[in-house]
Tab-separated table of N, CA and C in Angstrom:
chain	number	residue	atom	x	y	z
Q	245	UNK	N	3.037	-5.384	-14.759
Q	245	UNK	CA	2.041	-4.738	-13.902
Q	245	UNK	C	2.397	-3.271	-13.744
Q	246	UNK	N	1.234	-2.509	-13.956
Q	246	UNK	CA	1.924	-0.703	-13.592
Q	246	UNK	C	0.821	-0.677	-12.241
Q	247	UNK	N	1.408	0.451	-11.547
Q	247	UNK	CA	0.876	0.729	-10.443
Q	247	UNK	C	0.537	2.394	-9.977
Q	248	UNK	N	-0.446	2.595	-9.906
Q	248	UNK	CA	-0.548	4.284	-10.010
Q	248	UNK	C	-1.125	4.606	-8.729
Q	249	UNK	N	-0.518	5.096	-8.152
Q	249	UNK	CA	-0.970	6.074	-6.683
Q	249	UNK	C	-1.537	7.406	-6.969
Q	250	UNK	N	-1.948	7.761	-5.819
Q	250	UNK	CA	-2.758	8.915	-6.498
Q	250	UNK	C	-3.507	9.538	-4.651
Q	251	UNK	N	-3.574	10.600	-4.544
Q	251	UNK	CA	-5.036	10.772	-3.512
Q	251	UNK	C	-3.360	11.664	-2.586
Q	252	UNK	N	-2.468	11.519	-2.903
Q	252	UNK	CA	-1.879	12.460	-1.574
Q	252	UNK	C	-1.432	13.831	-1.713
Q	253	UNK	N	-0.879	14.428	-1.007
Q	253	UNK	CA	-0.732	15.888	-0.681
Q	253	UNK	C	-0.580	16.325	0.551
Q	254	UNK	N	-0.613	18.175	0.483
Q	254	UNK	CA	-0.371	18.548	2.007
Q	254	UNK	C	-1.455	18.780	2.907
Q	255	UNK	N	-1.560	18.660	3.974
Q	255	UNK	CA	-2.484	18.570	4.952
Q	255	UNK	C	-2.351	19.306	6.157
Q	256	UNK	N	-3.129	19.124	7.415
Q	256	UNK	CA	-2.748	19.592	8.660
Q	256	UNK	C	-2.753	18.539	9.408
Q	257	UNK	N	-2.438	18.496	10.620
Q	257	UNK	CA	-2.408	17.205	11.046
Q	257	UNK	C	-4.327	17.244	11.692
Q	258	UNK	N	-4.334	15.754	12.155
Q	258	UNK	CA	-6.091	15.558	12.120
Q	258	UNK	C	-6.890	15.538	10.832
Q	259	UNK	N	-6.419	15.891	9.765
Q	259	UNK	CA	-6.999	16.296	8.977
Q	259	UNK	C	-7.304	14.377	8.164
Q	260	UNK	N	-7.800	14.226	7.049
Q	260	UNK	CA	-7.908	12.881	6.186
Q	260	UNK	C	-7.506	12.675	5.119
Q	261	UNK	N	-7.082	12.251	4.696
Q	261	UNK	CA	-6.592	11.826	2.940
Q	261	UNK	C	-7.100	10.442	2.573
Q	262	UNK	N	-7.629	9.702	1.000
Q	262	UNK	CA	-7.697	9.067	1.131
Q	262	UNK	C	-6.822	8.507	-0.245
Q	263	UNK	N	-6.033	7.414	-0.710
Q	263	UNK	CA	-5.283	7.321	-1.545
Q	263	UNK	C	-5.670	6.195	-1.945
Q	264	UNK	N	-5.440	6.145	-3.376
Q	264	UNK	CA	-5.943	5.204	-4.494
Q	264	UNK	C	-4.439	4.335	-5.220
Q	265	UNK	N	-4.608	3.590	-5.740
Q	265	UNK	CA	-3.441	2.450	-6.507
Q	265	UNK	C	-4.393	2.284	-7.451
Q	266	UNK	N	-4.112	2.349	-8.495
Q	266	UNK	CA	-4.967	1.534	-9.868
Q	266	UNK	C	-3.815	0.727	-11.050
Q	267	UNK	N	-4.362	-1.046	-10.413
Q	267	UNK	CA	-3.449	-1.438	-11.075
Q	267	UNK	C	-3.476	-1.819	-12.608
Q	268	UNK	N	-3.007	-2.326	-13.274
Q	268	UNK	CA	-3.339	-2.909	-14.222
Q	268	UNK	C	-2.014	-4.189	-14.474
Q	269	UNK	N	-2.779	-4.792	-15.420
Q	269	UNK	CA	-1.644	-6.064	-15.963
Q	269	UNK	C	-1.693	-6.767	-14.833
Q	270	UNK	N	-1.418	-7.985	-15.153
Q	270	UNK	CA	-1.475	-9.123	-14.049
Q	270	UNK	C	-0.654	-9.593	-13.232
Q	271	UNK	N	-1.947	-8.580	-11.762
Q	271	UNK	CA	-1.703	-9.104	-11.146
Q	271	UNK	C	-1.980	-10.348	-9.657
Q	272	UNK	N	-1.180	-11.082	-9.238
Q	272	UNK	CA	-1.508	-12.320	-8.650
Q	272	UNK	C	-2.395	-12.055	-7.390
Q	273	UNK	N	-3.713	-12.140	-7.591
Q	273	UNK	CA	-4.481	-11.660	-6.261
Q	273	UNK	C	-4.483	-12.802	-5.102
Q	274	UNK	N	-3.938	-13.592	-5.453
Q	274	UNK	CA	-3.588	-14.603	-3.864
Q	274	UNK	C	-2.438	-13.957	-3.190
Q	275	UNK	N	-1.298	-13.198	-3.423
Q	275	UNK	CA	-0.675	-12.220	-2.780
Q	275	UNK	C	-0.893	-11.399	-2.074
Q	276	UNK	N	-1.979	-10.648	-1.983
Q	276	UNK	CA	-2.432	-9.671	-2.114
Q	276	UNK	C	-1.907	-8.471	-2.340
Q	277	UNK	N	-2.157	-7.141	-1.624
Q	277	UNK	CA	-1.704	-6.178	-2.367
Q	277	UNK	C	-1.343	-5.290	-0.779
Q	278	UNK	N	-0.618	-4.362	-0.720
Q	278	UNK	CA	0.027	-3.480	0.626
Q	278	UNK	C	0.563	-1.942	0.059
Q	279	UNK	N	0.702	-1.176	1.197
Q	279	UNK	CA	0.887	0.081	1.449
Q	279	UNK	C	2.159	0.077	2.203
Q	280	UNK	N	3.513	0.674	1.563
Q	280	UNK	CA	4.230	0.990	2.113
Q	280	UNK	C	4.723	2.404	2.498
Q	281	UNK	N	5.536	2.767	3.202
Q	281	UNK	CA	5.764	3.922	3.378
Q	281	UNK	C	7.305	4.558	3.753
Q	282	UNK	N	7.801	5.404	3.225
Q	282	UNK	CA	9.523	5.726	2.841
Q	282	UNK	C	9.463	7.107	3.068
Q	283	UNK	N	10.500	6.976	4.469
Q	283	UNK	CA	10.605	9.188	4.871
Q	283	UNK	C	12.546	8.907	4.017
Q	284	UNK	N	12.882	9.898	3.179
Q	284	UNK	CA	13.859	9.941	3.011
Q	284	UNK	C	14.833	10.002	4.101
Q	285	UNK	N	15.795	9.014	3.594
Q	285	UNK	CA	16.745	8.703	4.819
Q	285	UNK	C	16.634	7.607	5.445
Q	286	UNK	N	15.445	6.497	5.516
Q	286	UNK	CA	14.625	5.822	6.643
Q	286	UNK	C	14.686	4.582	5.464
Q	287	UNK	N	14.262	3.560	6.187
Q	287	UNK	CA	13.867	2.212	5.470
Q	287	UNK	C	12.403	2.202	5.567
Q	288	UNK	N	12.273	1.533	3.977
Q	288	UNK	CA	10.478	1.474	3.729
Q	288	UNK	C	10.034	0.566	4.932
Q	289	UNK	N	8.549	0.884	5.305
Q	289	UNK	CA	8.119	0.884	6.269
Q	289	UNK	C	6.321	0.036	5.530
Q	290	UNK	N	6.425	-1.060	6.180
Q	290	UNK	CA	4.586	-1.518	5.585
Q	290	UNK	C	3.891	-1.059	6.037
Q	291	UNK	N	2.740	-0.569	6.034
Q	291	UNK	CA	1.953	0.195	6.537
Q	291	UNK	C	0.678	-0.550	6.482
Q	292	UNK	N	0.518	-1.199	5.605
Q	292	UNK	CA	-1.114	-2.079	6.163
Q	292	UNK	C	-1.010	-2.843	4.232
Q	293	UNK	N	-1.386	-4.299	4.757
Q	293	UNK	CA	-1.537	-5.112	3.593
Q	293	UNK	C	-3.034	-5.619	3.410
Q	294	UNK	N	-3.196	-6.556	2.660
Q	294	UNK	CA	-4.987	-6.689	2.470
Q	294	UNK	C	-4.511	-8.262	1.891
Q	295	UNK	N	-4.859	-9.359	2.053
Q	295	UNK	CA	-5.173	-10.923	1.741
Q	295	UNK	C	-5.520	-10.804	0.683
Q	296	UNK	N	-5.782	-11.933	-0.123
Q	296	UNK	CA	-7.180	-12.334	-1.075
Q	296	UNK	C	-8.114	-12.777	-0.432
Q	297	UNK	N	-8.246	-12.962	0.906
Q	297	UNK	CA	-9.494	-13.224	1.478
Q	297	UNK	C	-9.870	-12.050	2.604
Q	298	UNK	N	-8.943	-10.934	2.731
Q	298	UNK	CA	-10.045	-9.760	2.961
Q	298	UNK	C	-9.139	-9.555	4.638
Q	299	UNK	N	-8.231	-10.434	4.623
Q	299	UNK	CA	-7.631	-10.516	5.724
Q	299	UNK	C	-6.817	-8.812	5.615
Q	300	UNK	N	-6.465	-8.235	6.643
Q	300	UNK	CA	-5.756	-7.449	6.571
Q	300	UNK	C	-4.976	-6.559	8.182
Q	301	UNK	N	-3.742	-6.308	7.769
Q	301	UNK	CA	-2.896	-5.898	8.857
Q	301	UNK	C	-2.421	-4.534	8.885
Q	302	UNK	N	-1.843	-3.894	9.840
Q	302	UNK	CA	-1.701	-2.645	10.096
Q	302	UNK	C	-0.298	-2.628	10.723
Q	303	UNK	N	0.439	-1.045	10.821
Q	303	UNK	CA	1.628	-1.513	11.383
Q	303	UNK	C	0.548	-0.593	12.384
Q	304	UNK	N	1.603	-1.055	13.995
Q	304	UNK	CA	0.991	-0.587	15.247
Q	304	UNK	C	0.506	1.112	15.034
Q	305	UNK	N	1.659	2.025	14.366
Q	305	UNK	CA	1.572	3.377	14.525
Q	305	UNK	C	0.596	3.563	13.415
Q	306	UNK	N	-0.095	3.405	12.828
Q	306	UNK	CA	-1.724	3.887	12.346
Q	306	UNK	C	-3.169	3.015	12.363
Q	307	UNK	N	-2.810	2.208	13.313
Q	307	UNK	CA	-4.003	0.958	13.779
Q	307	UNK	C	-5.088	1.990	14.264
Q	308	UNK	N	-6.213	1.555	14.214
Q	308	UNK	CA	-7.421	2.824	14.602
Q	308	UNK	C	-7.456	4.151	13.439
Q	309	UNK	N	-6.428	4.242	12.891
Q	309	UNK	CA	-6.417	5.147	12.172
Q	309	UNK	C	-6.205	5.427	10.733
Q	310	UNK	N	-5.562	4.110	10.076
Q	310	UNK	CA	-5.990	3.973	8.296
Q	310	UNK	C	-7.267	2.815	8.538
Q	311	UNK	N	-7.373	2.628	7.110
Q	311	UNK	CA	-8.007	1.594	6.670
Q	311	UNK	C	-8.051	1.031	5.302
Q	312	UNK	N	-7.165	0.030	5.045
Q	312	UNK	CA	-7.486	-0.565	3.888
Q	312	UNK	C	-8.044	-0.996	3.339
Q	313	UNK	N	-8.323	-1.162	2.041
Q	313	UNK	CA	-9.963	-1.601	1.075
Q	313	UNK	C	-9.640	-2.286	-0.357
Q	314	UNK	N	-9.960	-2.637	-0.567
Q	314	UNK	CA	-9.719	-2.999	-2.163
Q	314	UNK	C	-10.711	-3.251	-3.069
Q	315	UNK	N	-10.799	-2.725	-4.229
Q	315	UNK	CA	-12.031	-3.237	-4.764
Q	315	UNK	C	-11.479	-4.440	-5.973
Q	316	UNK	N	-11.724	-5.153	-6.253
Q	316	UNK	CA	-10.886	-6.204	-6.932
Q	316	UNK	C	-11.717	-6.470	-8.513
Q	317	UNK	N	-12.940	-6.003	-8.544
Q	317	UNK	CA	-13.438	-5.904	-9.647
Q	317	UNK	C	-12.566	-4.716	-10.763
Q	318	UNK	N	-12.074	-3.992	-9.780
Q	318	UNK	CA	-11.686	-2.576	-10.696
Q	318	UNK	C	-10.057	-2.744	-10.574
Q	319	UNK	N	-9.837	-3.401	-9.849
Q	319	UNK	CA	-7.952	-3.703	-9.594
Q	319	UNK	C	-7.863	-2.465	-8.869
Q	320	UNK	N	-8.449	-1.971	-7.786
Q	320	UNK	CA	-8.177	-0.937	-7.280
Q	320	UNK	C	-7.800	-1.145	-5.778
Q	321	UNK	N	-6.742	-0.298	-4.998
Q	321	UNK	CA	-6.298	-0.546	-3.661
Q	321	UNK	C	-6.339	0.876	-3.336
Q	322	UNK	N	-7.205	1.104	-1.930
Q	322	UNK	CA	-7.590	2.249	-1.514
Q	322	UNK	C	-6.679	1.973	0.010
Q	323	UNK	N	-6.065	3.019	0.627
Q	323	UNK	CA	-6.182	3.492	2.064
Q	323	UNK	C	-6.731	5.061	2.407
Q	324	UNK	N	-7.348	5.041	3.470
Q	324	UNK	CA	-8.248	5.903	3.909
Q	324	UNK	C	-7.460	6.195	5.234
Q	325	UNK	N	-7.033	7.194	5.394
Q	325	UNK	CA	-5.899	7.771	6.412
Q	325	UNK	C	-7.238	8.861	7.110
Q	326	UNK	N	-7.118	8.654	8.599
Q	326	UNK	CA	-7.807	9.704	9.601
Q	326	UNK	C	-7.151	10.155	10.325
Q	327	UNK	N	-7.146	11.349	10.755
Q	327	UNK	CA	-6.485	11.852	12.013
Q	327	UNK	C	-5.135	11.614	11.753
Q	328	UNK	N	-4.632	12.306	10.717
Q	328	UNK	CA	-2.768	12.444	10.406
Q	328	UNK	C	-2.237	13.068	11.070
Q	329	UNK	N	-1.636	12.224	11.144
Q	329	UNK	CA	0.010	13.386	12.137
Q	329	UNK	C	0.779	13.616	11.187
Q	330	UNK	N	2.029	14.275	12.008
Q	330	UNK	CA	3.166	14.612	11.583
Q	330	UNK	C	3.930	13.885	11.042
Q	331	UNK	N	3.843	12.956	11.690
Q	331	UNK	CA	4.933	11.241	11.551
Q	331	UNK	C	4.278	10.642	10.268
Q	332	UNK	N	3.280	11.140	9.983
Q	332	UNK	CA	2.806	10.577	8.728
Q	332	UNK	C	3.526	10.652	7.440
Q	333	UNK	N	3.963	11.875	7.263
Q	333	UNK	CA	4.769	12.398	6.108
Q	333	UNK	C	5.513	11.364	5.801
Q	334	UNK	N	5.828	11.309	4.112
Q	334	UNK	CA	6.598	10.135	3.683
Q	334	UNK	C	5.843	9.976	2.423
Q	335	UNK	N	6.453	8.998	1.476
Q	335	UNK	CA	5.992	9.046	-0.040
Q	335	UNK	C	5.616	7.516	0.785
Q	336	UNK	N	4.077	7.214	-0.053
Q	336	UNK	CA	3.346	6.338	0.018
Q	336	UNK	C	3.284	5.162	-1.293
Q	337	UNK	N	3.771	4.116	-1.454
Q	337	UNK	CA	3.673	3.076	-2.288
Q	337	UNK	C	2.597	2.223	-2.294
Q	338	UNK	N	2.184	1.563	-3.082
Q	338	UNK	CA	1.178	0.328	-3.085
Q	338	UNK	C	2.463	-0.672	-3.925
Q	339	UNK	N	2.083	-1.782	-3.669
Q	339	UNK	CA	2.844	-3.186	-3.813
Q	339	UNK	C	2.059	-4.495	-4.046
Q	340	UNK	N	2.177	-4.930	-5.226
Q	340	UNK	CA	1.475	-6.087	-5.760
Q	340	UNK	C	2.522	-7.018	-6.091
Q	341	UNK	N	2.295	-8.229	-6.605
Q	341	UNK	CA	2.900	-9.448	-6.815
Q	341	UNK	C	2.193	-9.694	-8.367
Q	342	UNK	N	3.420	-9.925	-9.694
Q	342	UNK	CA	2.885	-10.531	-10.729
Q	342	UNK	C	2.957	-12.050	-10.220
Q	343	UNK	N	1.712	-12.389	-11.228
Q	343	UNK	CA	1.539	-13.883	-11.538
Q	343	UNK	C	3.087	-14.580	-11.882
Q	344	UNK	N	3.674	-13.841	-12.910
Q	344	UNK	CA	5.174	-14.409	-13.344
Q	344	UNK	C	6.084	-14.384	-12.171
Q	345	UNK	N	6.242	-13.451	-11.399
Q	345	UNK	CA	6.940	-13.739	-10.067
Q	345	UNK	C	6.793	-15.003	-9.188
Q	346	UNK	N	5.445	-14.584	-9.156
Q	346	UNK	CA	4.910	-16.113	-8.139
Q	346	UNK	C	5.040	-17.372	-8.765
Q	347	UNK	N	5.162	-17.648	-10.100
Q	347	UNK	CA	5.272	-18.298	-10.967
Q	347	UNK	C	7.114	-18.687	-10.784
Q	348	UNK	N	8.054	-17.902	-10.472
Q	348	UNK	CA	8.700	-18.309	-10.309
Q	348	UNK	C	9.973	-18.692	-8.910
Q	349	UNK	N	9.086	-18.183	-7.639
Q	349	UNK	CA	8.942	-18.579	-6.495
Q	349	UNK	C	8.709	-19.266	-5.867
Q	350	UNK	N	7.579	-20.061	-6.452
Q	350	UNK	CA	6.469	-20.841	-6.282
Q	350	UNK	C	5.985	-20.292	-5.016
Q	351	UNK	N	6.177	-18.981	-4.144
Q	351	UNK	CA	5.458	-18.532	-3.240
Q	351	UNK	C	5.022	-16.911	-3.541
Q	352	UNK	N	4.711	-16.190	-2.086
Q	352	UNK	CA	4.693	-14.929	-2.504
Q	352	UNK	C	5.776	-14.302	-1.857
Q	353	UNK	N	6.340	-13.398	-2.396
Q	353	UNK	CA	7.584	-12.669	-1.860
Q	353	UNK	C	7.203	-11.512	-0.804
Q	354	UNK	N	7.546	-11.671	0.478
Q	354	UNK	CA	7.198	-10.779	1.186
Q	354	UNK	C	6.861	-9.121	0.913
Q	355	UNK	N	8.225	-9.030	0.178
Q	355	UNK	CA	8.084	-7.471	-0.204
Q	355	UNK	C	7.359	-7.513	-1.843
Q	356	UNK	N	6.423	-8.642	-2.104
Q	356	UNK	CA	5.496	-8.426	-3.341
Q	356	UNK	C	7.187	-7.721	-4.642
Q	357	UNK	N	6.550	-8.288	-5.500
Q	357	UNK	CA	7.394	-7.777	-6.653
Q	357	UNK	C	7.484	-6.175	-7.943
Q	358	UNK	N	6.394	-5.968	-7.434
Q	358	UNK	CA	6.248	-4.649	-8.342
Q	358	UNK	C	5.479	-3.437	-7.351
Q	359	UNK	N	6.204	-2.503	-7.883
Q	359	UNK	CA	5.940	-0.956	-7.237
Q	359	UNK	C	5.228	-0.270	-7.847
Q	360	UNK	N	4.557	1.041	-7.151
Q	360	UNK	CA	3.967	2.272	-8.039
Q	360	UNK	C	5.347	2.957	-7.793
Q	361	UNK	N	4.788	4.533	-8.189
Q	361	UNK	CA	5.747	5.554	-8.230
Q	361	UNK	C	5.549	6.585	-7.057
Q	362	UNK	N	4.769	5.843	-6.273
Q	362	UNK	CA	4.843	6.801	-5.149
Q	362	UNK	C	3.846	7.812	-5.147
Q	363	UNK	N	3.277	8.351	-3.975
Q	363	UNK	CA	2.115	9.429	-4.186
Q	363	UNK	C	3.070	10.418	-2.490
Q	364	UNK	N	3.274	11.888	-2.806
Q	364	UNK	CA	3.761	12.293	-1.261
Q	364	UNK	C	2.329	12.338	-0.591
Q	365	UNK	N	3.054	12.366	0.866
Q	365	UNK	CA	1.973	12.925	2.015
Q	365	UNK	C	2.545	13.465	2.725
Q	366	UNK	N	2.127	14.805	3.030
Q	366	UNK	CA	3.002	15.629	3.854
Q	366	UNK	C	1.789	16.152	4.913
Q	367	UNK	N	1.809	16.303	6.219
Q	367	UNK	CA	1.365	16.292	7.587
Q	367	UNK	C	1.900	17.603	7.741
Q	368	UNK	N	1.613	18.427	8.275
Q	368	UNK	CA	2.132	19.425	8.669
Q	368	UNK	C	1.245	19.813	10.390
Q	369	UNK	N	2.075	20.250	11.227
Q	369	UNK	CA	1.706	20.908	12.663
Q	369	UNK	C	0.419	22.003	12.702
């Protein structure tokens, strides 16, 4: 599975970004797919995941204020960030699960098995 981020950069705070994942190669959409987030120095941080049934969660500090989407025809995973802060800054991941993983789990692995390469977001005052 490759994983491509895309959509970030520098900003002001308030301002919007919206960031893209385009996956390819297979992957297990009963997993679903998530947004993590890593300030150097810090432990990755989830930031909002999405079901295969559309279910989806937020961590408390951007509730009201991302929104996750997916379009599943295109293997695509969108978050839509409003009103950024400062605290936002941090390189942004998307996280999927191959079929072969789950295949050999027989579940899904919390932290999903395959990464992108990261997209920055930098917030500025």
């Amino acid at each position: 599975v490759q994983l491509v981020e895309s959509g970030g950069g520098s900003v002001q705070a308030g301002a919007s970004l919206k960031l893209t994942c385009a996956a390819s190669g297979f992957v297990f959409s009963k997993c679903g797919m998530a947004w993590f987030r890593q300030v150097t120095g810090k432990e990755r941080e989830l930031v909002s995941s999405i079901r295969d049934d559309g279910t989806t969660t937020y961590a408390d500090s951007v509730k009201g204020r991302f929104t996750i989407a997916q379009d599943k025809s295109k293997n695509i995973l969108y978050l839509q960030m409003n009103s950024l802060k400062v605290e936002d800054t941090a390189v942004y991941y998307c996280a999927a699960t191959t079929i072969e993983r789950y295949l050999t789990l027989r579940e899904c692995p919390p932290d999903y098995s395959d990464w992108g390469q990261g997209t920055q977001v930098t917030v500025s005052s």
